[in-house]
XYZ file of C-alpha atoms in Angstrom:
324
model
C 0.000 0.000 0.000
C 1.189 3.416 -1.149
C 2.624 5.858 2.161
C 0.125 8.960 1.976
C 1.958 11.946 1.956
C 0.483 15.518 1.886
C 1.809 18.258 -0.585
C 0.684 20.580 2.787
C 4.294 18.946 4.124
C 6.287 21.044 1.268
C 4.993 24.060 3.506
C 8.027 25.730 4.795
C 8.789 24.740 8.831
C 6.445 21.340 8.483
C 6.915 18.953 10.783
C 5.235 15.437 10.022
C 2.814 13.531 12.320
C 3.130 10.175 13.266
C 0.782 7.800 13.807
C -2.204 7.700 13.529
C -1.752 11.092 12.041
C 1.298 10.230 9.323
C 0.978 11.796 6.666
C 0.145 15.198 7.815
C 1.542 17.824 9.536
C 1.493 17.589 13.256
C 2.747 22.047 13.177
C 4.173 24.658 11.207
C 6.530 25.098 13.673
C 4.740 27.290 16.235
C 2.124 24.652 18.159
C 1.059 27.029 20.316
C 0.293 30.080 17.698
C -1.462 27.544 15.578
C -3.743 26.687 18.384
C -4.634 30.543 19.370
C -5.399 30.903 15.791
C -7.796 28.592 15.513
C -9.185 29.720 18.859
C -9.693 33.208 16.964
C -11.421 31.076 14.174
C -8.819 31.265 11.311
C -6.644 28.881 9.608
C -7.641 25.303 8.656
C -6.224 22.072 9.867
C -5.332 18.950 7.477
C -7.078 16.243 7.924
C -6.532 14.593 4.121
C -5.238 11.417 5.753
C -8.718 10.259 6.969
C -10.993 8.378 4.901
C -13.947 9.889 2.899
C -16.795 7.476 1.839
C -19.981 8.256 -0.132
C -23.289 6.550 0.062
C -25.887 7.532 -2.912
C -28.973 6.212 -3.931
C -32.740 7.304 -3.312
C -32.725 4.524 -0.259
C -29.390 5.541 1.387
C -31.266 7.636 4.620
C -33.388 4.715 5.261
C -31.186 2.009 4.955
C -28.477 3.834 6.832
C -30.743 4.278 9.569
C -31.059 0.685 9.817
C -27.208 0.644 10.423
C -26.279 3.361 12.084
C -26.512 4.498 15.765
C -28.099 7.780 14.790
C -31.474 8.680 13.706
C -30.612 9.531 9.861
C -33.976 8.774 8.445
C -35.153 12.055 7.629
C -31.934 13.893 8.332
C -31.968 17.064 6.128
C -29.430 17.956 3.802
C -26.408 19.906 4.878
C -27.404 19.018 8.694
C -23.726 17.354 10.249
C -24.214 14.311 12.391
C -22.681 11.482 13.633
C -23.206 7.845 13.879
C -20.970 4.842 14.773
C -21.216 1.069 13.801
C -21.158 -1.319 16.551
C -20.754 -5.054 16.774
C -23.283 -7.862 17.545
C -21.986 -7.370 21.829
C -22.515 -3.555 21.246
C -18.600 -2.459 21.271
C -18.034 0.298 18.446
C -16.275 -0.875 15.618
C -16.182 2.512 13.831
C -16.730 6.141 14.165
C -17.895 8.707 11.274
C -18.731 12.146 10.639
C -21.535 12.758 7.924
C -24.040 15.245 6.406
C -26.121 14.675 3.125
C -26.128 16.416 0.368
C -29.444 16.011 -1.204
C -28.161 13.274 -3.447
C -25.777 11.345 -0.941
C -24.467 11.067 2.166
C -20.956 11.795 2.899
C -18.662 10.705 6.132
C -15.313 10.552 6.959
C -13.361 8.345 9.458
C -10.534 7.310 10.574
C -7.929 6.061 7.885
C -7.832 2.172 9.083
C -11.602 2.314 9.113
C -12.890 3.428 5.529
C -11.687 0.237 3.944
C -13.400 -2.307 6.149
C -16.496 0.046 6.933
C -17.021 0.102 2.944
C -16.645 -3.327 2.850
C -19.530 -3.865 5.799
C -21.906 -1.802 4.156
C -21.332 -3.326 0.684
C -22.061 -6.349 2.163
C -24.990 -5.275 3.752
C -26.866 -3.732 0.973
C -29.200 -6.702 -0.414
C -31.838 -5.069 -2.447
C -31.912 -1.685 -1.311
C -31.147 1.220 -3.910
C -27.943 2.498 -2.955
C -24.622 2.401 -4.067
C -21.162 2.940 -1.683
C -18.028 4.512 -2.315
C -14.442 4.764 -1.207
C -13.566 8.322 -2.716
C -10.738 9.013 -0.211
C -8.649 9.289 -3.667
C -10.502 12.504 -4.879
C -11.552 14.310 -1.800
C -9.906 15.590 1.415
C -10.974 16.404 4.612
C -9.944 20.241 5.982
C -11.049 21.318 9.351
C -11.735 24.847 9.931
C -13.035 26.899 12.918
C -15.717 28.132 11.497
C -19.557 27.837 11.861
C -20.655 28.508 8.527
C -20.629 26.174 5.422
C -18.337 26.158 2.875
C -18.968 28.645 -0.006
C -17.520 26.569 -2.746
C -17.546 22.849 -1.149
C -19.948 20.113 1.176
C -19.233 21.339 4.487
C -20.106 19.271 7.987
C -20.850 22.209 10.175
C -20.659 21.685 13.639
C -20.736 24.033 16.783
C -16.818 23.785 17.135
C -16.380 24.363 13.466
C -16.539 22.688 10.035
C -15.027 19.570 8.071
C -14.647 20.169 4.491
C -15.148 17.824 1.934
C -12.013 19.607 -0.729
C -11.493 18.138 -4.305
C -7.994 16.939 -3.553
C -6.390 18.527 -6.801
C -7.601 21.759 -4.518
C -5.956 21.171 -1.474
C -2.628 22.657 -1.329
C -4.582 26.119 -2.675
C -7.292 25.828 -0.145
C -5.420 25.957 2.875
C -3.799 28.916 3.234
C -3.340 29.682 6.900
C -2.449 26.253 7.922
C -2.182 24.914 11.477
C -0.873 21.029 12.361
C -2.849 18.244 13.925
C -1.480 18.926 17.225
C -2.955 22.339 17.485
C -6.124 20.338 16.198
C -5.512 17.270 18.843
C -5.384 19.594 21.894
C -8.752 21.250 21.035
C -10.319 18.441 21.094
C -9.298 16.754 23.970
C -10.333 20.582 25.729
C -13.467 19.433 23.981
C -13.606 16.260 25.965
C -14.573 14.385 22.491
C -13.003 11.005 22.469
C -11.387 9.717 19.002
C -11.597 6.730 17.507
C -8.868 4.395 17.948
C -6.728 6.229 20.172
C -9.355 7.008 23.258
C -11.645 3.752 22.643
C -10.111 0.118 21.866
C -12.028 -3.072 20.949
C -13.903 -3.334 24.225
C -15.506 0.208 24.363
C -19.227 0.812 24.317
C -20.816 3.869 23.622
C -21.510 5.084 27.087
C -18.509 4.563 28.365
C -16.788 7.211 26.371
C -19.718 9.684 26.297
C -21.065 8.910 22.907
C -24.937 8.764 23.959
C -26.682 11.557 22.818
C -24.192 13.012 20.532
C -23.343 9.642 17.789
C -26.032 7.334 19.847
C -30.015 7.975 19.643
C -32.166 6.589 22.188
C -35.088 6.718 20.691
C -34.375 4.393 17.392
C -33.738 0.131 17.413
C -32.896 -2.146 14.559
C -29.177 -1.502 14.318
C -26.644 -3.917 15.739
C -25.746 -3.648 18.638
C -28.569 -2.541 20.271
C -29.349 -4.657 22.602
C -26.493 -3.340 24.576
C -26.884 0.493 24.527
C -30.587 -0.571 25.890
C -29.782 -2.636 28.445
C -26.444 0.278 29.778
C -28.898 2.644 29.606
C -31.670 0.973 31.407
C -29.352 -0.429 34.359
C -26.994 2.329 33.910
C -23.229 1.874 34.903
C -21.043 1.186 32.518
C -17.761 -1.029 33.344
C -15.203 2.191 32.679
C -15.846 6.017 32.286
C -13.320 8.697 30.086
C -12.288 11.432 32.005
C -10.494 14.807 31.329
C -6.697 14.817 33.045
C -5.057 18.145 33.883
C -1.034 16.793 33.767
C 1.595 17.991 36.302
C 3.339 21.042 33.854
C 6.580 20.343 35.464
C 6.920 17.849 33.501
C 8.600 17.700 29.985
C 7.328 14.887 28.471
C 3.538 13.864 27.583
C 1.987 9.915 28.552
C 1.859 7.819 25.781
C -1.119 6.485 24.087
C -1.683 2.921 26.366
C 0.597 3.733 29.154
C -1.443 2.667 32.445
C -2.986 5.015 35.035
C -2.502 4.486 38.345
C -3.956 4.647 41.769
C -1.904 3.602 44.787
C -0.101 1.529 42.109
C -2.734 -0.295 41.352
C -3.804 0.043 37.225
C -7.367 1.543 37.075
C -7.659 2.566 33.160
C -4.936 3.628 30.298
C -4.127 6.825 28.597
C -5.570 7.761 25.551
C -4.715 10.667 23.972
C -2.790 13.572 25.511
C -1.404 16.663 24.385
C -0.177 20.398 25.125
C -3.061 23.381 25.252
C -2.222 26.670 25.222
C -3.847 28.002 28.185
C -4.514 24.361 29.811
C -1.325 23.358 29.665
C -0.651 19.069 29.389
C -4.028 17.775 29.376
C -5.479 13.702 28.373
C -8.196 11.875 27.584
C -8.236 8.477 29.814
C -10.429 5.948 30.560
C -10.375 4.373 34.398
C -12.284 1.980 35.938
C -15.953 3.192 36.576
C -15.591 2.543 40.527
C -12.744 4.731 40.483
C -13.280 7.641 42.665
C -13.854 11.041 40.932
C -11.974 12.975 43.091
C -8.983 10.308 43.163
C -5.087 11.669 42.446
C -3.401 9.508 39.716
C -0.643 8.777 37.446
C -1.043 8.942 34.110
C 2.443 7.089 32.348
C 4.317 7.795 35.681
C 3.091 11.926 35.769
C 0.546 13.423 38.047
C -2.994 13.549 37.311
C -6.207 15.106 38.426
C -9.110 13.595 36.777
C -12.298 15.527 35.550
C -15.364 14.073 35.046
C -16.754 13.309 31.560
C -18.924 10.809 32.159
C -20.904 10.149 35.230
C -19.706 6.986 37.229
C -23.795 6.052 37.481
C -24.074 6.581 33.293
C -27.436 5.624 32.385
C -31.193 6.368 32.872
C -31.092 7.749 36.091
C -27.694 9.926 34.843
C -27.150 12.415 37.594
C -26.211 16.071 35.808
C -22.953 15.525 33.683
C -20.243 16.519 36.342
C -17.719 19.218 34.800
């Protein structure tokens, strides 16, 4: 398989990501001034690495629905939302980002998932009038902080900004004011939204990570993997909880993605992602053990940790008020 590379890494003072970023930049050399940039809503953030997938066809919206986590069936063109795919135990399998055009509904997701997600819902499509596509090859994802649509392209507008869907021949002239993943990274983890991959592994379930409500609809069956986000909501307390860590500053160097969080020096959840905010300072995404108490001191990879909730301990139908 061919090593993506982005012509946004001829910029002058790019410095490459590595994985599951490769292939991007991860800054232009100032972190930190990239961040408060976006913060002031300009620049744009590459995000052509990630897959891009296309679903057309007068059925797509109702057969998606029957797929998906979310309540798509009469979702309205140019509306953003997001969905995951779960297994038959109710673990997610993958994450995506969508809004329809009118004519088809585009997502994006993480690299390692659009290959096996298109081959899932190829597989799935029987008789219903719809056809899937892989177009990661002609279009790129650009993130900008910005709560408008596109002018010239599909946009995904959210309340933290907008992904756009960029011909890929347009990239390199579309972003002008770019800023790296990292800049990207640490406003989301401020954001407390967990990623794919790097804050969820094979055993996560929706609540556990905070999901409900924002990729998850209550109100809707027939998808796989329902059973389970019935039964966690119903009896409420999931096995593990993310959390928000605020990272001793004294120290130079950031947990890793896996390393263990302790208590006492006993393990009570991993790291997921971590990174450096500009007015934060080191902050993480991590998720512990749900009887782990909320006010607990850890270690996160050997530094000091307070936690902040992000989801309740007692997650489910009798939810207390999300703790912040």
């Amino acid at each position: 398989m061919d090593v993506y590379r982005s012509p946004l890494l001829a910029t002058p003072g790019a410095v490459a990501a590595t994985e599951p970023d490769d292939g991007v930049a991860a800054h232009y050399g100032d972190p930190f001034r990239e961040q408060r940039r976006l913060v002031a809503g300009k620049g744009a953030v590459d995000l052509s690495h990630r897959g891009v997938l296309r679903v057309g066809g007068p059925d797509r919206l109702t057969w998606l629905h029957q797929l998906l986590t979310q309540h798509v069936e009469h979702l309205e063109p140019h509306r953003a939302t997001s969905a995951l795919v779960l297994d038959a135990n109710g673990r997610v399998e993958h994450a995506l980002y969508g809004v329809d055009d009118g004519e088809a509904f585009w997502f994006h997701t993480e690299r390692t998932s659009a290959e096996p997600l298109r081959d899932y819902l190829e597989k799935m499509k029987f008789w219903s009038q719809v056809e899937v596509a892989d177009v990661t090859d002609e279009f790129a994802v650009v993130w900008e902080p910005v709560t408008e649509p596109a002018a010239a392209h599909l946009s995904r507008v959210t309340e933290r900004g907008r992904d756009v869907f960029v011909p890929r021949a347009e990239l390199a002239a579309y972003v002008t004011q770019p800023a790296g993943v990292w800049a990207h990274e640490a406003l989301r983890i401020e954001a407390r939204e967990p990623r794919q991959g790097l804050d969820t592994d094979d055993r996560t379930i929706p609540h556990e990570v905070g999901w409900i409500g924002t990729a998850v609809h209550l109100d809707k069956g027939c998808y796989r993997g329902q059973e389970t986000v019935a039964r966690v909501h119903t009896l409420g307390r999931p096995p593990r909880r993310l959390v928000l860590l605020h990272l001793d500053g004294s120290v130079d160097t950031l947990p890793e993605h896996g390393d263990p969080v302790e208590l006492d020096g006993r393990t009570v959840g991993t790291v997921g992602s971590a990174a450096r905010h500009h007015e934060l300072g080191p902050i993480a995404l991590a998720v512990l053990k749900r009887n782990t108490p909320v006010d607990a001191q850890l270690l996160a990879g050997g530094v000091a940790a307070a936690q902040e909730v992000v989801v309740d301990p007692e997650a489910g139908l009798h939810v207390r008020p999300q703790l912040r």
